[in-house]
mmCIF file of C-alpha atoms in Angstrom:
data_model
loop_
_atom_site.group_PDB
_atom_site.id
_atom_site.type_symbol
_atom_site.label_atom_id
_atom_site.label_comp_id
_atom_site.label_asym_id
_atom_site.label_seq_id
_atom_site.Cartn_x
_atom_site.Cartn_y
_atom_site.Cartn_z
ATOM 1 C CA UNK D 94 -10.179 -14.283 -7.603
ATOM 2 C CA UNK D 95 -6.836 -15.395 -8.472
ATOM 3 C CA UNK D 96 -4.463 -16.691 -6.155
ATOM 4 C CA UNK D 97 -0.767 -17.393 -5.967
ATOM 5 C CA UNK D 98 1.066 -19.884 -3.466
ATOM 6 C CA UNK D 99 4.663 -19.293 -3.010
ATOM 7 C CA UNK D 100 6.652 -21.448 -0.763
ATOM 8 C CA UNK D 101 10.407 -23.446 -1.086
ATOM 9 C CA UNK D 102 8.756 -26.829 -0.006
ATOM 10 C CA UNK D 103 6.920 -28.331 -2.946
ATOM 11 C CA UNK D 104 4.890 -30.589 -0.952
ATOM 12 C CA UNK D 105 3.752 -27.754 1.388
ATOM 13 C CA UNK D 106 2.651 -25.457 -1.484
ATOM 14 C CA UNK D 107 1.128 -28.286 -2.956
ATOM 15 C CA UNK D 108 -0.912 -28.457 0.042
ATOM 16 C CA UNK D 109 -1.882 -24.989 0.322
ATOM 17 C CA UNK D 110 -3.137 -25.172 -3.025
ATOM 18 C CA UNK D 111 -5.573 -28.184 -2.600
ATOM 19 C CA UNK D 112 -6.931 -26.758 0.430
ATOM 20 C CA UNK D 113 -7.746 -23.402 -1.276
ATOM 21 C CA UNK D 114 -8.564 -25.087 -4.562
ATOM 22 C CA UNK D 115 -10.996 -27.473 -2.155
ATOM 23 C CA UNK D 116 -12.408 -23.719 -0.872
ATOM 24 C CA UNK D 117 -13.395 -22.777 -5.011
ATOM 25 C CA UNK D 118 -10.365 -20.816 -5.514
ATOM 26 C CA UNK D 119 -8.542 -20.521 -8.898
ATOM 27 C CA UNK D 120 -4.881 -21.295 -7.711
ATOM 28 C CA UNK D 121 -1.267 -20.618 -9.615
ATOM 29 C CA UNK D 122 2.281 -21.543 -8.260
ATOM 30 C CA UNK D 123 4.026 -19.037 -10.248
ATOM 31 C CA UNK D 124 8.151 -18.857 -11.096
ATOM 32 C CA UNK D 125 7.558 -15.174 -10.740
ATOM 33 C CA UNK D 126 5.291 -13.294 -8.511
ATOM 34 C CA UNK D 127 5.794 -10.039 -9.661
ATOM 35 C CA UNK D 128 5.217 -10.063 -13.228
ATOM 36 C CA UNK D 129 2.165 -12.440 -11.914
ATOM 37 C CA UNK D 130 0.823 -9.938 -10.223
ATOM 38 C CA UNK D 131 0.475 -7.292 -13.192
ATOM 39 C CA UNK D 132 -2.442 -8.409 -14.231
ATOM 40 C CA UNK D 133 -5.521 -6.684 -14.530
ATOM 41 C CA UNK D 134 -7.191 -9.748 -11.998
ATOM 42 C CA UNK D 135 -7.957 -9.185 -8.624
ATOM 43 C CA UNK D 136 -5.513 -11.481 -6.659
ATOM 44 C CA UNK D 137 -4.191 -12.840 -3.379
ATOM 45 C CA UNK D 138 -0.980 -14.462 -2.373
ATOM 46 C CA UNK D 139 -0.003 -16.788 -0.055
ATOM 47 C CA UNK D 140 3.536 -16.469 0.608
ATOM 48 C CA UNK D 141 6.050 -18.191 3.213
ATOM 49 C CA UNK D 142 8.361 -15.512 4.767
ATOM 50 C CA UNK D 143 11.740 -17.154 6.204
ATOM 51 C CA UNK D 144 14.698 -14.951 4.729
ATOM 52 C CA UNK D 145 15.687 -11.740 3.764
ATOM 53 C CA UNK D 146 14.920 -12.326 0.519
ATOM 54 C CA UNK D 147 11.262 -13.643 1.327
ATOM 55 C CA UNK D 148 10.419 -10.145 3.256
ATOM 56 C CA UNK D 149 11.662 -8.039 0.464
ATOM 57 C CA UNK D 150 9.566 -9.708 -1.909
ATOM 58 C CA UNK D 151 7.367 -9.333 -0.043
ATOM 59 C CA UNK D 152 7.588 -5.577 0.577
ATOM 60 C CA UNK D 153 8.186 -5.555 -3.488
ATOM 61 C CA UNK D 154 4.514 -7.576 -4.239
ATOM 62 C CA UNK D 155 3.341 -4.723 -1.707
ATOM 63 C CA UNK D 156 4.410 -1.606 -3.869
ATOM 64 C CA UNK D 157 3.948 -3.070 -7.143
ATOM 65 C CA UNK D 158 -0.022 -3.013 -6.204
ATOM 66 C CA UNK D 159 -1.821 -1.895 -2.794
ATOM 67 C CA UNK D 160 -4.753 -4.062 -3.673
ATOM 68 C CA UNK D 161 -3.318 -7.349 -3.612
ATOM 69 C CA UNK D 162 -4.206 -9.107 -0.863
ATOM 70 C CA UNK D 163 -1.158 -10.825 0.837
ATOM 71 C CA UNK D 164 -1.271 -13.651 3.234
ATOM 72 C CA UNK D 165 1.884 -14.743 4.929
ATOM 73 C CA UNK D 166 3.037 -17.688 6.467
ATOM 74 C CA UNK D 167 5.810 -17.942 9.321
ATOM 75 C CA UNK D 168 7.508 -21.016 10.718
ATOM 76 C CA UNK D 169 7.295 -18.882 13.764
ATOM 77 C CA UNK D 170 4.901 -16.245 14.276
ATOM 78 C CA UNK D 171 5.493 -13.371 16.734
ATOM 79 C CA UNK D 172 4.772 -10.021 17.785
ATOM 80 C CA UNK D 173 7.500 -8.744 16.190
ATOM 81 C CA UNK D 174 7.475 -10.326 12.932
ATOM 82 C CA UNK D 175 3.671 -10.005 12.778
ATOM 83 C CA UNK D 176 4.244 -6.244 13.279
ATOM 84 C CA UNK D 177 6.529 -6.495 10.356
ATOM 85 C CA UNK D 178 4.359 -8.392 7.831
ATOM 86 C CA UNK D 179 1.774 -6.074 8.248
ATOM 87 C CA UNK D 180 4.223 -2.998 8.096
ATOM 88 C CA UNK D 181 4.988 -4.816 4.635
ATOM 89 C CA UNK D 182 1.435 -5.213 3.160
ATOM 90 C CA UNK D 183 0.574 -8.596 5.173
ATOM 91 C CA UNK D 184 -3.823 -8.587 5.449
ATOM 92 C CA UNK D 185 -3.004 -11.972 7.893
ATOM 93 C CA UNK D 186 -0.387 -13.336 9.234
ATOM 94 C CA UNK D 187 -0.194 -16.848 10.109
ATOM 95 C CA UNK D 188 2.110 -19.773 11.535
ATOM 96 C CA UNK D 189 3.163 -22.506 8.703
ATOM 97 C CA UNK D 190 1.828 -25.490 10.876
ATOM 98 C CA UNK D 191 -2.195 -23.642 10.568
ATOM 99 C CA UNK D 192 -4.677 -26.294 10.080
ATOM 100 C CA UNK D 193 -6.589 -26.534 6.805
ATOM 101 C CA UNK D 194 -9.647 -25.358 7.810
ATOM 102 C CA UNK D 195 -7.979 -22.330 10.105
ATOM 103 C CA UNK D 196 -6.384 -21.560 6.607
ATOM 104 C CA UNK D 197 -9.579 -21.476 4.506
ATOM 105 C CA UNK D 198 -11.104 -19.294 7.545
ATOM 106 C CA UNK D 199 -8.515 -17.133 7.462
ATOM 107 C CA UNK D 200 -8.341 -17.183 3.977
ATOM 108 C CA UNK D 201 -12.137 -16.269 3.434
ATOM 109 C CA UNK D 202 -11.834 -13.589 6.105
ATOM 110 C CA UNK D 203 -8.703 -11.315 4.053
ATOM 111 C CA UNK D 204 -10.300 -11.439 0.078
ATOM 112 C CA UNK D 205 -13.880 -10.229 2.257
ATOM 113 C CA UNK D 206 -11.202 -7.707 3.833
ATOM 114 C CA UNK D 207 -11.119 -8.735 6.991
ATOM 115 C CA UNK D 208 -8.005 -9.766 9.029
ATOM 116 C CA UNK D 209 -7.575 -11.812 12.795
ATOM 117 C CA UNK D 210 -5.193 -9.976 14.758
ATOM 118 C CA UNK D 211 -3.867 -10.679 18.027
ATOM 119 C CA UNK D 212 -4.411 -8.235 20.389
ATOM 120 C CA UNK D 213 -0.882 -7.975 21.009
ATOM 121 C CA UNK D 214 -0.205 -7.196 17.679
ATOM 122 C CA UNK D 215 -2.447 -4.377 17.572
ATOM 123 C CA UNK D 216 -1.292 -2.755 20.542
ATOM 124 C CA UNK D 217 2.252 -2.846 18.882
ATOM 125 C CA UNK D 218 1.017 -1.424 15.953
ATOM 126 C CA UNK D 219 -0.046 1.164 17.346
ATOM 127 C CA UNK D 220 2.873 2.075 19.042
ATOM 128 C CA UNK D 221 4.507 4.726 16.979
ATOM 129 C CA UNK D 222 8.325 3.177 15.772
ATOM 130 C CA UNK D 223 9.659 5.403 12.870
ATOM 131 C CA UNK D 224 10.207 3.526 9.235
ATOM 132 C CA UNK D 225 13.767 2.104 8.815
ATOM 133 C CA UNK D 226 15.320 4.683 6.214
ATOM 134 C CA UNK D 227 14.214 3.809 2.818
ATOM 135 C CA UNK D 228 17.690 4.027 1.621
ATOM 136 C CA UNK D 229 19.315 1.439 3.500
ATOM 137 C CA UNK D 230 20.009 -2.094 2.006
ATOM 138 C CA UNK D 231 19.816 -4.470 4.463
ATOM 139 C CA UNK D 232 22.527 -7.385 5.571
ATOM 140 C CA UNK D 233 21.579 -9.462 2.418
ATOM 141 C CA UNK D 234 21.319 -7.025 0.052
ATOM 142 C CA UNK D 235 24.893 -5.602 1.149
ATOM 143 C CA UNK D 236 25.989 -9.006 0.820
ATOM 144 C CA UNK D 237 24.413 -8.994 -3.029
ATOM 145 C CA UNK D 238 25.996 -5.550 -3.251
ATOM 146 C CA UNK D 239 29.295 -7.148 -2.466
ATOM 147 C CA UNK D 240 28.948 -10.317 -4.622
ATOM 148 C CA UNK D 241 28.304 -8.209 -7.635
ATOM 149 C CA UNK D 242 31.322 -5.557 -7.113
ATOM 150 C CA UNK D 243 33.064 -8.848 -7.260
ATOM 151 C CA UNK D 244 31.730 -10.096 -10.555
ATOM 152 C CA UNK D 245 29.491 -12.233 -9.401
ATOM 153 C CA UNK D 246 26.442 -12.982 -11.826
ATOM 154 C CA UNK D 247 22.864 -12.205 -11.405
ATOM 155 C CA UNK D 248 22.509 -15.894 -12.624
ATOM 156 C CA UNK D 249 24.993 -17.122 -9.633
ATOM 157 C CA UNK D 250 23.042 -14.672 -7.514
ATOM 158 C CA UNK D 251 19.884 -16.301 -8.190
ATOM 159 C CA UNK D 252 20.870 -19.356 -7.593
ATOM 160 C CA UNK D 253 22.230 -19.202 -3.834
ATOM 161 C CA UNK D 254 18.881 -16.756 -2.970
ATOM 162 C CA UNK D 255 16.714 -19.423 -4.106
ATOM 163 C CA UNK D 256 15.018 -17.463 -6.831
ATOM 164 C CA UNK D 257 14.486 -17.622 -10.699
ATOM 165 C CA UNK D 258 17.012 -15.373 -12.560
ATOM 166 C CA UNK D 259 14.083 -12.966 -13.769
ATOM 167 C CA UNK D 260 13.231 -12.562 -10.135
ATOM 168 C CA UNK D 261 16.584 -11.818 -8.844
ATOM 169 C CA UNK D 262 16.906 -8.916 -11.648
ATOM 170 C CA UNK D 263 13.186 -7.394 -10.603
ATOM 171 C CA UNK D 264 14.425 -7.638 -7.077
ATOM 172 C CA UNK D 265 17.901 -6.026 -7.804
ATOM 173 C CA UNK D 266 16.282 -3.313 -9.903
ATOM 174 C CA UNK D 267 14.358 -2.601 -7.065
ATOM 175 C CA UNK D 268 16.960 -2.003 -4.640
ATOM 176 C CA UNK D 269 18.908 -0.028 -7.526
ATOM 177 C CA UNK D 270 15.749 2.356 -7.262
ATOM 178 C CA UNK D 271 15.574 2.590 -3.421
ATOM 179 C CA UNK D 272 19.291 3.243 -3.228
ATOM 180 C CA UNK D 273 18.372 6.757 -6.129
ATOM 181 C CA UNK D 274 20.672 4.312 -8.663
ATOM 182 C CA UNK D 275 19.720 4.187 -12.291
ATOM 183 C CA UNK D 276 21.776 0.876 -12.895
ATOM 184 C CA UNK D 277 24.039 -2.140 -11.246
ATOM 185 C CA UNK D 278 26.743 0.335 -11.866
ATOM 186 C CA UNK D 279 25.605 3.410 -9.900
ATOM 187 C CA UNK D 280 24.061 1.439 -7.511
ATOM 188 C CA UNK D 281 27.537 0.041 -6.818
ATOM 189 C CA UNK D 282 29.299 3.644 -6.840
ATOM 190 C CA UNK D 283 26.826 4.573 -4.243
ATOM 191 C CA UNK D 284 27.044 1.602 -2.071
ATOM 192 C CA UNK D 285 30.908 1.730 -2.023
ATOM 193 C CA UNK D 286 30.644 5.834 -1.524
ATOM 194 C CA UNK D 287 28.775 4.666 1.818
ATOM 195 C CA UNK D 288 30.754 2.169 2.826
ATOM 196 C CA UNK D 289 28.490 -0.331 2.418
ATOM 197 C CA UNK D 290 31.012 -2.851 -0.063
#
């Protein structure tokens, strides 16, 4: 199995990797998780959820293939957020200060397919909340919305979210398609049309 660490600290991800290299994993810190991903390989991912950004990517690595196996790692985990990851594709959810070997455990566990949650957790889970509406950008991606009505470059764009330029386009196509938008510029017409510029 193949597997991907994504985090913004270098040293961290670094980290991660040896441990799950130490485990006999076959690690990668790609630029770009989602054309990573497209291969045929089975594969996991470790990612770091702390923005906006981070959660749709990771809702994005979800959809592009229901097999991958997606670890996530909080600076603070709670019910809540846990609920979310989950919601999002998450097999484990885990806080960023985990101990090595609670990682590889954990680790192990999700590519057998098996996942520690909380009991908390559960019981939220199973309490029925209805899906935000597909449709709806959230604060950031309004913000993105915004920045690009206003000329702003995908390149600039990039940049302040932290993300390679390639990734920023796959993520912005992506919300094009969730908003029913063909391209930047219908996606804009739309967004203004709802008030959302």
């Amino acid at each position: 199995m193949r597997i991907a660490v994504a985090d913004p600290l270098p040293v961290f991800r670094r980290g991660v990797m040896a441990i799950l290299r130490d485990a006999g994993y076959e690690i990668d810190a790609p630029d770009d998780l989602l054309a990573w991903i497209r291969d045929e390989q089975t594969k996991a991912v470790v990612i770091t959820v702390r923005s906006d950004a981070d959660w749709q990517l990771l809702e994005a690595l979800h959809r592009a293939t229901a097999d991958l196996v997606l670890l996530v790692l909080l600076d603070q985990v709670s019910v809540a957020d846990s609920v979310r990851a989950l919601r999002a594709g998450a097999v484990c959810v885990m806080t960023r200060d985990i101990t090595p070997s609670d990682l590889s455990e954990a680790f192990d566990a999700a590519v057998r397919g098996q996942s520690r949650v909380p009991v908390e957790v559960l019981r939220a889970l199973m309490d029925p909340v209805p899906p935000p509406p597909v449709d709806q950008p959230s604060p950031r991606e309004r913000d993105w919305l915004r920045a690009l009505a206003q000329g702003t470059t995908v390149a600039r764009l990039a940049v302040a979210a932290g993300y390679s330029e390639r990734m920023m386009f796959r993520i912005l196509r992506d919300l094009y398609t969730r908003l029913g938008a063909d391209n930047r510029t219908e996606a804009l017409i739309k967004a203004q049309e709802r008030g959302w510029l």
